[in-house]
């Protein structure tokens, strides 16, 4: 019975073996002549300035987070919209109110974000 | 809201909790920023949800198990009893953090929302009957907990706690998801009810292949319940998080993990009936013994009350795991009863710690001396809670341990019972060290300057300790409810 899973073992072995092969073979064949100019970090042709780990502003993260939430909301609305006509024939208005509740909950979240000033790039007044 | 198409009215507690989140946000936006008022709103919502959970526990339709959403959720006495547990612990959390200095007023509304978010995740987890729903509610619970762990902005310990929690949690959830997907692949369905039928009838001769998926799911569950060897995050996260949050984690999320564990092992895989996985009981017994020992031995050296209670929480997870390891009805009932006893006890002990931190900003046992003289009521309640944590009569902790040990000995795991007994004896030492500091030392001079214990805290501490005594003396009614829950879990 376990022979059914032989193909999985072969797949894993080939996958791991492939990667190891692709890393080991060039390492054996290529010349190694390190040079300070070659080892410098690439920064679009310029000489790198400063450290690479900087502290970026949290507003980028907050914009991305807000985007993801509302994007997922739209993603959920798409399949609902596609089947809505046939749902309306069988279940009447119930699917509409279900989606309405969903959007309403997210609207409350939007209102909160708006009030906290998180929709502005430059936060002017923060509510206490 | 009668949405009888999907039986949504049985989900009234969850509706209420989620509705409370919305009400909190709306009232905050409309101008209510008073800390007391917002706390009252959350408490009101939680009490209402608690009422409906209790009512649905006794409803005959629920006793016969109501399926919701085409098998996604199941409302049965098991889930409703756990919902009662979660709601009581969240209610206590809201009440004792309302006065806590660690949660600043500016973010108090959001704190409530996160607490309620964790609660709704836990409630869905207790009701889940579909592997996808299990993962969804597990993550719902975890994500809000990550934020709660790091809630104190600017405090490096809290940030570190949140960071560690996120990293451990993300990895463990990922591993658990992989295990769940393998379980789906092996058993052919996501629905846990169908899986129960298939394993009970032994339709699948390859059930020993469940070794890998079950181990992976144990990783995720072990992280949540904090048993060995997945407990390493617990001391640091418990110490760094704000104390109200630590108390909530030590009770709520642990109970949720145990609910899922019981549901998986006894409800879905029917390990109480089939001998399909003969090593499961022994493995769990070994893990339980290691967890108890690690938790108790590490707690012996702690000078920080929070860290010590964190290790004690790990040890108690070990005792509860003993009850799960016997893989039968008696053990499961014992675990459920133990959870209730543990909830009241731990919340009582932590409320005392929160109140003392509010007054003195200290968590070190050496600094909190002489509390017996300064705060008699709180110290007596702390003493009762510590005796209950050890397992001395006439407290609920003793009854819980009694039932767990009885189940273990009846099953024949004598070595495990011996390890448990030795650990119980060891635990008395570090619990009594707090008592020694409270009663046998004089209060430091600067301690006398802080005000009296706020009346609200006294009331809360007393109302959490009274059940500990009550359930230590007449516990049969509660045990009956636990039996009803487990029989609804197992009946196929």
Coordinates of C-alpha atoms in Angstrom, one line a residue:
Chain A
X1 CA 0.0 0.0 0.0
X2 CA 2.8 2.4 0.8
X3 CA 4.0 2.0 -2.8
X4 CA 1.2 4.4 -3.7
X5 CA 3.3 7.1 -2.1
X6 CA 6.5 6.1 -4.0
X7 CA 5.8 8.8 -6.5
X8 CA 5.8 11.4 -3.7
X9 CA 9.2 10.2 -2.5
X10 CA 10.6 10.4 -6.0
X11 CA 9.3 13.9 -6.4
X12 CA 10.9 15.0 -3.1
X13 CA 14.1 13.4 -4.0
X14 CA 14.2 14.9 -7.5
X15 CA 13.3 18.3 -6.2
X16 CA 16.0 18.4 -3.4
X17 CA 18.5 16.7 -5.7
X18 CA 17.9 19.2 -8.5
X19 CA 18.6 22.2 -6.2
X20 CA 21.6 20.6 -4.6
X21 CA 23.0 19.8 -8.1
X22 CA 22.4 23.3 -9.4
X23 CA 24.2 24.8 -6.4
X24 CA 27.1 22.3 -6.1
X25 CA 28.1 22.0 -9.8
X26 CA 28.8 25.7 -10.5
X27 CA 30.5 25.9 -7.1
X28 CA 33.0 23.3 -8.2
X29 CA 33.4 24.5 -11.8
X30 CA 33.6 28.3 -11.4
X31 CA 36.8 30.3 -10.7
X32 CA 37.0 32.1 -7.4
X33 CA 38.9 35.4 -7.6
X34 CA 37.3 37.8 -5.1
X35 CA 38.1 41.5 -5.5
X36 CA 36.9 44.3 -3.2
X37 CA 35.1 46.1 -6.1
X38 CA 33.3 42.9 -7.0
X39 CA 32.1 42.3 -3.4
X40 CA 30.4 45.7 -3.0
X41 CA 26.6 45.6 -2.6
X42 CA 24.8 46.6 -5.8
X43 CA 23.0 49.9 -5.7
X44 CA 22.1 50.6 -9.3
X45 CA 25.7 51.4 -10.3
X46 CA 26.3 54.0 -7.6
X47 CA 28.5 53.6 -4.6
X48 CA 26.3 52.4 -1.7
X49 CA 25.7 55.1 0.9
X50 CA 24.7 54.3 4.5
X51 CA 23.4 51.1 6.0
X52 CA 21.0 48.8 4.3
X53 CA 18.7 48.3 7.3
X54 CA 16.9 51.6 7.7
X55 CA 13.8 52.3 9.6
X56 CA 11.0 53.1 7.1
X57 CA 8.0 55.2 8.0
X58 CA 5.0 53.2 9.4
X59 CA 2.6 55.0 7.1
X60 CA 3.7 52.7 4.2
X61 CA 2.7 49.7 6.3
X62 CA -0.6 51.3 7.3
X63 CA -1.5 52.1 3.7
X64 CA -0.7 48.6 2.6
X65 CA -2.8 47.2 5.5
X66 CA -5.8 49.3 4.7
X67 CA -5.5 48.4 1.0
X68 CA -5.4 44.7 1.7
X69 CA -8.5 44.8 3.9
X70 CA -10.6 46.6 1.4
X71 CA -9.2 44.7 -1.5
X72 CA -10.2 41.4 0.1
X73 CA -13.7 42.9 0.7
X74 CA -13.9 43.4 -3.1
X75 CA -12.6 39.9 -3.7
X76 CA -15.5 38.5 -1.6
X77 CA -18.0 40.6 -3.5
X78 CA -17.0 39.3 -6.9
X79 CA -18.4 35.7 -6.7
X80 CA -21.4 37.0 -4.8
X81 CA -22.1 39.4 -7.7
X82 CA -21.7 36.7 -10.3
X83 CA -24.3 34.3 -8.7
X84 CA -26.6 37.0 -7.4
X85 CA -29.2 36.7 -10.1
X86 CA -29.8 33.0 -9.5
X87 CA -29.6 33.5 -5.8
X88 CA -32.3 36.2 -6.0
X89 CA -34.6 33.8 -7.8
X90 CA -34.3 31.1 -5.2
X91 CA -33.8 33.0 -1.9
X92 CA -35.2 36.4 -2.6
X93 CA -33.6 39.4 -0.8
X94 CA -31.7 37.4 1.9
X95 CA -28.4 37.3 0.0
X96 CA -28.6 41.1 -0.5
X97 CA -28.9 41.7 3.2
X98 CA -26.1 39.3 4.0
X99 CA -23.7 41.2 1.8
X100 CA -25.1 44.5 3.2
X101 CA -24.2 43.4 6.7
X102 CA -20.7 42.5 5.5
X103 CA -20.1 45.8 3.8
X104 CA -21.7 47.6 6.8
X105 CA -19.2 46.1 9.2
X106 CA -16.3 47.2 6.9
X107 CA -17.8 50.6 6.6
X108 CA -17.7 51.0 10.4
X109 CA -14.0 50.1 10.1
X110 CA -13.6 52.7 7.4
X111 CA -15.2 55.3 9.6
X112 CA -12.8 54.5 12.3
X113 CA -9.8 54.8 10.0
X114 CA -11.1 58.1 8.7
X115 CA -11.6 59.5 12.1
X116 CA -8.1 58.5 13.2
X117 CA -6.6 60.3 10.3
X118 CA -5.1 57.1 8.8
X119 CA -6.4 57.9 5.3
X120 CA -4.2 61.0 5.2
X121 CA -0.6 60.7 4.1
X122 CA 0.4 63.4 6.5
X123 CA -1.5 63.0 9.8
X124 CA -2.6 66.5 10.9
X125 CA -4.8 66.0 13.9
X126 CA -4.9 62.8 15.9
X127 CA -8.1 62.2 17.9
X128 CA -7.2 61.6 21.6
Chain B
X1 CA -32.5 38.2 13.4
X2 CA -34.3 35.1 12.1
X3 CA -32.1 33.8 9.4
X4 CA -33.5 30.3 9.7
X5 CA -32.1 29.3 6.3
X6 CA -28.7 28.7 7.9
X7 CA -29.8 28.3 11.6
X8 CA -28.0 31.5 12.4
X9 CA -30.1 32.3 15.4
X10 CA -28.2 29.6 17.4
X11 CA -25.1 31.7 16.9
X12 CA -26.6 34.5 19.0
X13 CA -23.7 34.7 21.4
X14 CA -21.2 35.2 18.5
X15 CA -23.5 37.8 16.9
X16 CA -23.7 39.7 20.2
X17 CA -19.9 39.7 20.7
X18 CA -19.2 40.8 17.2
X19 CA -22.0 43.4 17.5
X20 CA -20.4 44.7 20.7
X21 CA -17.2 45.4 18.7
X22 CA -19.2 47.5 16.2
X23 CA -21.1 49.2 19.0
X24 CA -17.8 50.1 20.7
X25 CA -16.3 51.5 17.6
X26 CA -19.4 53.5 16.7
X27 CA -19.8 54.9 20.2
X28 CA -16.2 55.9 20.3
X29 CA -16.6 57.7 17.0
X30 CA -19.7 59.4 18.3
X31 CA -17.8 60.8 21.2
X32 CA -17.8 58.3 24.1
X33 CA -14.2 58.3 25.2
X34 CA -14.9 57.7 28.9
X35 CA -13.1 54.5 30.0
X36 CA -15.8 53.5 32.4
X37 CA -18.5 53.9 29.9
X38 CA -16.7 51.8 27.2
X39 CA -16.0 49.1 29.8
X40 CA -19.6 49.0 30.7
X41 CA -20.6 48.6 27.1
X42 CA -18.2 45.6 26.6
X43 CA -19.4 44.1 29.9
X44 CA -23.0 44.5 28.9
X45 CA -22.4 42.8 25.6
X46 CA -20.5 40.0 27.2
X47 CA -23.1 39.4 29.9
X48 CA -25.8 39.2 27.2
X49 CA -23.8 36.8 25.2
X50 CA -23.2 34.8 28.3
X51 CA -26.9 34.7 29.0
X52 CA -27.7 33.3 25.6
X53 CA -24.9 30.8 25.8
X54 CA -26.3 29.4 29.0
X55 CA -29.8 29.4 27.6
X56 CA -28.8 27.5 24.5
X57 CA -26.8 25.0 26.6
X58 CA -30.1 23.7 28.0
X59 CA -32.1 23.9 24.8
X60 CA -33.2 20.4 23.6
X61 CA -32.4 21.2 19.9
X62 CA -28.9 22.1 20.9
X63 CA -28.5 19.0 23.0
X64 CA -29.3 17.1 19.8
X65 CA -26.5 19.1 18.1
X66 CA -27.5 21.8 15.6
X67 CA -25.4 22.1 12.5
X68 CA -24.9 25.6 11.0
X69 CA -23.7 26.7 7.6
X70 CA -23.9 23.2 6.0
X71 CA -21.6 21.6 8.5
X72 CA -19.2 24.5 9.2
X73 CA -20.2 24.9 12.8
X74 CA -22.0 22.8 15.3
X75 CA -23.8 24.2 18.3
X76 CA -23.9 21.5 21.0
X77 CA -23.6 21.5 24.8
X78 CA -19.8 21.0 24.4
X79 CA -19.4 24.2 22.5
X80 CA -21.8 26.2 24.6
X81 CA -20.1 25.2 27.8
X82 CA -16.8 26.4 26.4
X83 CA -18.4 29.6 25.3
X84 CA -19.5 30.2 28.8
X85 CA -16.0 29.6 29.9
X86 CA -14.6 32.1 27.4
X87 CA -17.2 34.7 28.0
X88 CA -16.6 34.6 31.8
X89 CA -12.9 34.9 31.4
X90 CA -13.3 37.8 29.0
X91 CA -15.8 39.5 31.3
X92 CA -13.3 39.3 34.1
X93 CA -10.5 40.6 31.8
X94 CA -12.6 43.6 30.9
X95 CA -13.3 44.4 34.5
X96 CA -9.8 44.1 35.9
X97 CA -8.1 45.8 33.0
X98 CA -10.5 48.8 33.3
X99 CA -8.6 50.0 36.2
X100 CA -5.2 48.8 35.2
X101 CA -2.4 51.3 34.7
X102 CA -0.7 49.2 32.0
X103 CA -3.5 49.8 29.5
X104 CA -3.5 53.5 28.7
X105 CA -6.8 55.4 28.2
X106 CA -6.0 56.4 24.7
X107 CA -6.1 52.9 23.4
X108 CA -8.7 51.5 25.8
X109 CA -11.5 51.1 23.2
X110 CA -9.2 49.2 20.8
X111 CA -8.1 47.0 23.7
X112 CA -11.7 46.0 24.2
X113 CA -12.2 45.4 20.5
X114 CA -9.1 43.1 20.5
X115 CA -10.3 41.2 23.6
X116 CA -13.7 40.7 22.0
X117 CA -12.0 39.7 18.7
X118 CA -10.1 37.0 20.6
X119 CA -13.3 35.9 22.3
X120 CA -15.2 35.6 19.0
X121 CA -12.4 33.6 17.5
X122 CA -12.4 31.2 20.5
X123 CA -16.2 30.9 20.4
X124 CA -16.0 29.9 16.7
X125 CA -13.2 27.5 17.5
X126 CA -15.3 25.7 20.1
X127 CA -18.1 25.3 17.5
X128 CA -16.0 24.4 14.5
X129 CA -16.8 21.2 12.7
X130 CA -14.8 21.8 9.5
X131 CA -11.0 21.9 9.2
X132 CA -11.1 25.2 7.3
X133 CA -13.3 26.7 10.0
X134 CA -10.9 25.4 12.6
X135 CA -8.0 27.1 11.0
X136 CA -10.0 30.3 10.4
X137 CA -11.1 30.7 14.0
X138 CA -7.6 29.6 15.2
X139 CA -6.1 32.5 13.3
X140 CA -8.9 34.9 14.3
X141 CA -8.0 34.2 17.9
X142 CA -4.3 34.3 17.4
X143 CA -4.0 37.5 15.4
X144 CA -5.8 39.6 18.0
X145 CA -3.7 38.0 20.7
X146 CA -0.5 39.0 19.0
X147 CA -1.6 42.6 19.1
X148 CA -2.7 42.3 22.8
X149 CA 0.7 40.8 23.8
X150 CA 2.5 43.8 22.5
X151 CA -0.1 46.4 23.6
X152 CA 2.1 48.6 25.8
X153 CA 3.7 50.9 23.3
X154 CA 7.2 52.0 24.1
X155 CA 7.8 49.2 26.6
X156 CA 10.6 47.1 25.2
X157 CA 9.4 44.0 27.1
X158 CA 6.0 44.2 25.7
X159 CA 7.2 44.7 22.2
X160 CA 9.5 41.7 22.6
X161 CA 6.6 39.7 23.9
X162 CA 4.5 40.6 20.9
X163 CA 7.3 39.9 18.5
X164 CA 8.1 36.5 20.0
X165 CA 4.4 35.6 20.1
X166 CA 3.9 36.5 16.4
X167 CA 7.0 34.5 15.2
X168 CA 6.2 31.4 17.2
X169 CA 2.5 31.7 16.4
X170 CA 3.0 32.2 12.7
X171 CA 5.3 29.2 12.3
X172 CA 3.2 26.9 14.5
X173 CA 0.0 27.9 12.7
X174 CA 1.6 27.2 9.4
X175 CA 2.8 23.8 10.6
X176 CA -0.7 23.0 11.9
X177 CA -2.3 24.0 8.6
X178 CA 0.0 21.6 6.8
X179 CA -1.0 18.9 9.2
X180 CA -4.7 19.7 8.7
X181 CA -4.2 19.5 4.9
X182 CA -2.6 16.1 5.2
X183 CA -5.5 15.0 7.4
X184 CA -7.9 16.1 4.7
X185 CA -5.8 14.2 2.1
X186 CA -5.9 11.0 4.2
X187 CA -9.5 11.0 5.3
X188 CA -11.0 12.5 2.2
X189 CA -13.1 15.2 3.7
X190 CA -12.9 18.5 5.5
X191 CA -16.0 17.9 7.6
X192 CA -15.1 16.6 11.0
X193 CA -18.4 14.8 11.4
X194 CA -17.8 12.7 8.3
X195 CA -14.2 12.1 9.5
X196 CA -15.6 10.8 12.8
X197 CA -17.8 8.3 10.9
X198 CA -15.0 7.1 8.7
X199 CA -12.6 6.6 11.6
X200 CA -15.1 5.0 13.8
X201 CA -16.1 2.4 11.2
X202 CA -12.4 1.9 10.5
X203 CA -13.1 2.3 6.8
X204 CA -9.6 3.4 6.3
X205 CA -7.0 0.7 7.0
X206 CA -4.2 3.2 6.7
X207 CA -5.1 5.1 9.9
X208 CA -1.5 4.7 11.2
X209 CA -0.5 7.1 8.5
X210 CA -2.2 9.7 10.7
X211 CA 1.1 9.8 12.6
X212 CA 2.5 12.7 10.5
X213 CA -0.6 14.9 10.2
X214 CA -1.4 14.4 13.9
X215 CA 2.1 15.3 14.9
X216 CA 2.0 18.5 12.9
X217 CA -1.4 19.5 14.3
X218 CA 0.0 18.8 17.7
X219 CA 2.7 21.4 17.0
X220 CA 0.0 24.1 16.5
X221 CA -2.1 22.9 19.4
X222 CA 1.0 22.5 21.6
X223 CA 1.9 26.1 20.9
X224 CA -1.5 27.3 21.8
X225 CA -1.9 25.3 25.0
X226 CA 1.8 25.7 25.8
X227 CA 2.7 22.2 26.5
X228 CA 6.2 20.6 26.1
X229 CA 8.1 20.9 23.8
X230 CA 6.2 23.9 22.3
X231 CA 6.0 26.0 25.5
X232 CA 9.2 28.0 25.1
X233 CA 7.4 31.2 24.0
X234 CA 5.2 31.2 27.1
X235 CA 7.4 32.5 29.9
X236 CA 8.8 35.4 27.8
X237 CA 5.4 36.4 26.3
X238 CA 3.6 36.0 29.6
X239 CA 6.2 38.1 31.4
X240 CA 6.4 40.9 28.8
X241 CA 2.7 41.3 28.1
X242 CA 0.6 43.6 30.2
X243 CA -0.6 41.7 33.2
X244 CA -4.3 41.8 32.3
X245 CA -3.4 40.3 28.9
X246 CA -1.2 37.6 30.5
X247 CA -4.1 36.5 32.7
X248 CA -6.5 36.3 29.8
X249 CA -4.0 34.3 27.8
X250 CA -3.3 31.9 30.6
X251 CA -7.0 31.0 30.8
X252 CA -8.8 31.8 27.6
X253 CA -6.6 30.7 24.7
X254 CA -5.4 27.7 26.7
X255 CA -9.0 26.6 27.1
X256 CA -9.7 27.2 23.4
X257 CA -6.7 25.0 22.4
X258 CA -8.0 22.3 24.8
X259 CA -11.5 22.5 23.3
X260 CA -10.0 21.9 19.8
X261 CA -7.8 19.1 21.1
X262 CA -10.7 17.3 22.7
X263 CA -12.9 17.9 19.6
X264 CA -10.1 16.4 17.4
X265 CA -9.1 13.5 19.4
X266 CA -12.4 12.3 20.8
X267 CA -14.9 13.8 18.5
X268 CA -13.3 13.4 15.1
X269 CA -10.7 10.7 15.3
X270 CA -12.8 8.7 17.9
X271 CA -9.6 7.7 19.7
X272 CA -11.7 6.6 22.7
X273 CA -13.3 3.9 20.6
X274 CA -10.8 2.8 18.0
X275 CA -7.4 1.4 18.7
X276 CA -6.3 2.8 15.4
X277 CA -3.5 4.9 16.8
X278 CA -2.2 2.8 19.8
X279 CA 0.7 5.1 20.5
X280 CA -1.4 8.3 20.9
X281 CA -2.2 7.8 24.5
X282 CA 1.3 7.0 25.5
X283 CA 2.7 9.9 23.6
X284 CA 0.3 12.3 25.2
X285 CA 1.1 10.8 28.6
X286 CA 4.8 11.4 28.0
X287 CA 4.2 15.0 26.9
X288 CA 2.0 15.6 29.9
X289 CA 4.6 14.3 32.3
X290 CA 7.3 16.4 30.7
X291 CA 5.1 19.5 30.6
X292 CA 4.3 19.2 34.3
X293 CA 7.9 18.6 35.3
X294 CA 9.3 21.4 33.2
X295 CA 6.7 23.9 34.3
X296 CA 7.1 23.1 38.0
X297 CA 10.9 22.9 38.1
X298 CA 11.3 26.1 36.2
X299 CA 8.8 27.9 38.5
X300 CA 10.9 27.0 41.6
X301 CA 13.5 29.7 40.8
X302 CA 11.3 32.6 39.7
X303 CA 11.3 35.8 41.6
X304 CA 8.9 37.6 39.3
X305 CA 5.3 36.7 40.1
X306 CA 4.2 36.9 36.5
X307 CA 6.9 34.7 35.2
X308 CA 6.2 32.2 38.0
X309 CA 2.5 32.2 37.2
X310 CA 3.4 31.7 33.6
X311 CA 5.4 28.5 34.4
X312 CA 2.6 27.4 36.7
X313 CA 0.2 27.8 33.7
X314 CA 2.5 25.5 31.7
X315 CA 2.4 23.0 34.6
X316 CA -1.4 23.1 34.7
X317 CA -1.5 22.5 31.0
X318 CA 0.4 19.4 31.8
X319 CA -2.2 18.3 34.4
X320 CA -4.9 18.9 31.9
X321 CA -3.0 17.0 29.2
X322 CA -2.9 14.0 31.6
X323 CA -6.7 14.0 31.5
X324 CA -6.6 14.2 27.7
X325 CA -4.0 11.4 27.5
X326 CA -6.3 8.8 28.9
X327 CA -8.5 9.2 25.8
X328 CA -11.8 8.4 27.4
X329 CA -15.0 10.0 28.6
X330 CA -13.9 10.2 32.3
X331 CA -10.7 11.9 31.4
X332 CA -12.4 14.4 29.1
X333 CA -15.0 15.3 31.8
X334 CA -12.1 15.7 34.3
X335 CA -10.3 18.1 31.9
X336 CA -13.4 20.2 31.4
X337 CA -14.0 20.5 35.2
X338 CA -10.4 21.2 35.8
X339 CA -10.6 24.0 33.2
X340 CA -13.5 25.7 35.1
X341 CA -11.7 25.4 38.4
X342 CA -8.5 26.6 36.8
X343 CA -10.2 29.6 35.2
X344 CA -11.6 31.0 38.4
X345 CA -8.5 30.3 40.3
X346 CA -6.0 31.8 37.8
X347 CA -8.2 34.8 37.1
X348 CA -8.4 35.4 40.9
X349 CA -4.7 35.2 41.4
X350 CA -3.9 37.4 38.4
X351 CA -6.4 40.0 39.5
X352 CA -4.6 40.3 42.7
X353 CA -1.3 40.7 40.8
X354 CA -2.9 43.4 38.6
X355 CA -4.3 45.3 41.6
X356 CA -0.9 45.2 43.3
X357 CA 0.9 46.3 40.2
X358 CA -1.5 49.3 39.9
X359 CA -0.5 50.3 43.4
X360 CA 3.2 49.5 43.5
X361 CA 4.3 49.0 39.9
X362 CA 6.2 45.9 41.0
X363 CA 5.9 42.2 40.1
X364 CA 8.8 41.0 42.3
X365 CA 7.8 38.7 45.1
X366 CA 10.5 40.2 47.3
X367 CA 9.1 43.6 47.0
X368 CA 5.4 42.7 47.6
X369 CA 5.9 41.8 51.3
X370 CA 3.4 42.2 54.0
X371 CA 0.3 42.4 51.8
X372 CA -1.5 40.3 54.3
X373 CA -1.5 43.2 56.7
X374 CA -2.3 45.9 54.2
X375 CA -4.9 44.2 52.1
X376 CA -6.5 41.5 54.2
X377 CA -9.4 40.5 51.7
X378 CA -7.2 40.4 48.7
X379 CA -4.5 38.3 50.5
X380 CA -7.0 35.8 51.8
X381 CA -8.4 35.4 48.3
X382 CA -4.9 35.1 46.9
X383 CA -4.2 32.4 49.5
X384 CA -7.4 30.5 48.5
X385 CA -6.4 30.7 44.9
X386 CA -2.9 29.5 45.5
X387 CA -4.2 26.6 47.6
X388 CA -6.5 25.8 44.7
X389 CA -3.6 25.9 42.2
X390 CA -1.7 23.5 44.3
X391 CA -4.8 21.3 44.7
X392 CA -5.6 21.3 48.4
X393 CA -9.1 20.8 49.7
X394 CA -11.7 22.3 50.0
X395 CA -11.0 24.2 46.8
X396 CA -12.1 23.5 43.3
X397 CA -8.5 22.8 42.2
X398 CA -8.5 19.8 44.5
X399 CA -11.7 18.4 43.0
X400 CA -10.3 19.0 39.5
X401 CA -7.0 17.3 40.3
X402 CA -8.9 14.4 42.0
X403 CA -11.0 13.7 38.9
X404 CA -8.0 13.9 36.6
X405 CA -5.9 11.6 38.8
X406 CA -8.8 9.2 39.1
X407 CA -9.2 9.0 35.4
X408 CA -5.4 8.5 35.0
X409 CA -5.3 5.7 37.6
X410 CA -8.3 4.0 36.3
X411 CA -6.8 3.8 32.9
X412 CA -3.6 2.3 34.4
X413 CA -1.1 5.1 33.8
X414 CA 0.4 4.6 37.3
X415 CA 3.8 6.2 36.5
X416 CA 2.0 9.3 35.1
X417 CA 0.0 9.6 38.3
X418 CA 3.1 9.3 40.4
X419 CA 4.8 12.0 38.3
X420 CA 1.7 14.2 38.8
X421 CA 1.6 13.6 42.5
X422 CA 5.3 14.6 42.9
X423 CA 4.8 17.7 40.8
X424 CA 1.8 18.7 42.9
X425 CA 4.0 18.5 46.0
X426 CA 6.7 20.5 44.3
X427 CA 4.3 23.2 43.2
X428 CA 3.3 23.8 46.8
X429 CA 6.8 25.3 47.5
X430 CA 6.7 28.1 45.0
X431 CA 3.0 29.0 45.6
X432 CA 3.7 29.2 49.3
X433 CA 6.7 31.4 48.7
X434 CA 4.2 34.1 47.7
X435 CA 2.2 33.4 50.9
X436 CA 5.4 33.7 52.9
X437 CA 6.0 37.1 51.4
X438 CA 2.4 38.2 52.0
X439 CA 2.0 37.0 55.5
X440 CA 5.3 36.3 57.2
X441 CA 7.2 39.5 56.2
X442 CA 6.6 43.0 57.2
X443 CA 5.5 45.5 54.6
X444 CA 8.3 47.8 53.4
X445 CA 8.0 51.4 54.6
X446 CA 7.3 52.9 51.2
X447 CA 4.4 50.4 50.6
X448 CA 2.3 52.0 53.3
X449 CA 2.1 55.3 51.4
X450 CA 0.0 53.9 48.5
X451 CA -3.7 54.1 48.9
X452 CA -6.1 51.3 49.8
X453 CA -7.2 48.7 47.3
X454 CA -9.9 50.1 45.2
X455 CA -13.3 48.7 46.2
X456 CA -14.0 47.4 42.6
X457 CA -10.9 45.2 42.7
X458 CA -11.9 43.8 46.1
X459 CA -15.3 42.9 44.8
X460 CA -13.9 41.4 41.6
X461 CA -11.3 39.3 43.5
X462 CA -13.9 38.1 46.0
X463 CA -16.4 37.2 43.3
X464 CA -13.7 35.2 41.4
X465 CA -12.6 33.4 44.6
X466 CA -16.1 32.4 45.9
X467 CA -16.7 30.0 43.0
X468 CA -13.3 28.4 43.8
X469 CA -14.7 27.6 47.3
X470 CA -18.2 26.7 46.1
X471 CA -17.0 24.3 43.5
X472 CA -14.7 22.7 46.0
X473 CA -17.6 21.9 48.3
X474 CA -20.6 21.2 46.0
X475 CA -19.3 20.4 42.5
X476 CA -21.7 17.8 41.3
X477 CA -23.9 20.2 39.3
X478 CA -20.9 21.5 37.4
X479 CA -19.6 18.0 36.8
X480 CA -23.0 17.0 35.5
X481 CA -22.8 19.8 32.9
X482 CA -19.3 18.7 31.9
X483 CA -20.7 15.1 31.5
X484 CA -23.5 16.4 29.2
X485 CA -21.0 18.3 27.1
X486 CA -18.6 15.4 26.7
X487 CA -21.5 13.0 25.8
X488 CA -22.6 15.4 23.1
X489 CA -19.1 15.5 21.9
X490 CA -18.7 11.8 21.6
X491 CA -22.1 10.5 20.5
X492 CA -21.8 9.6 16.8

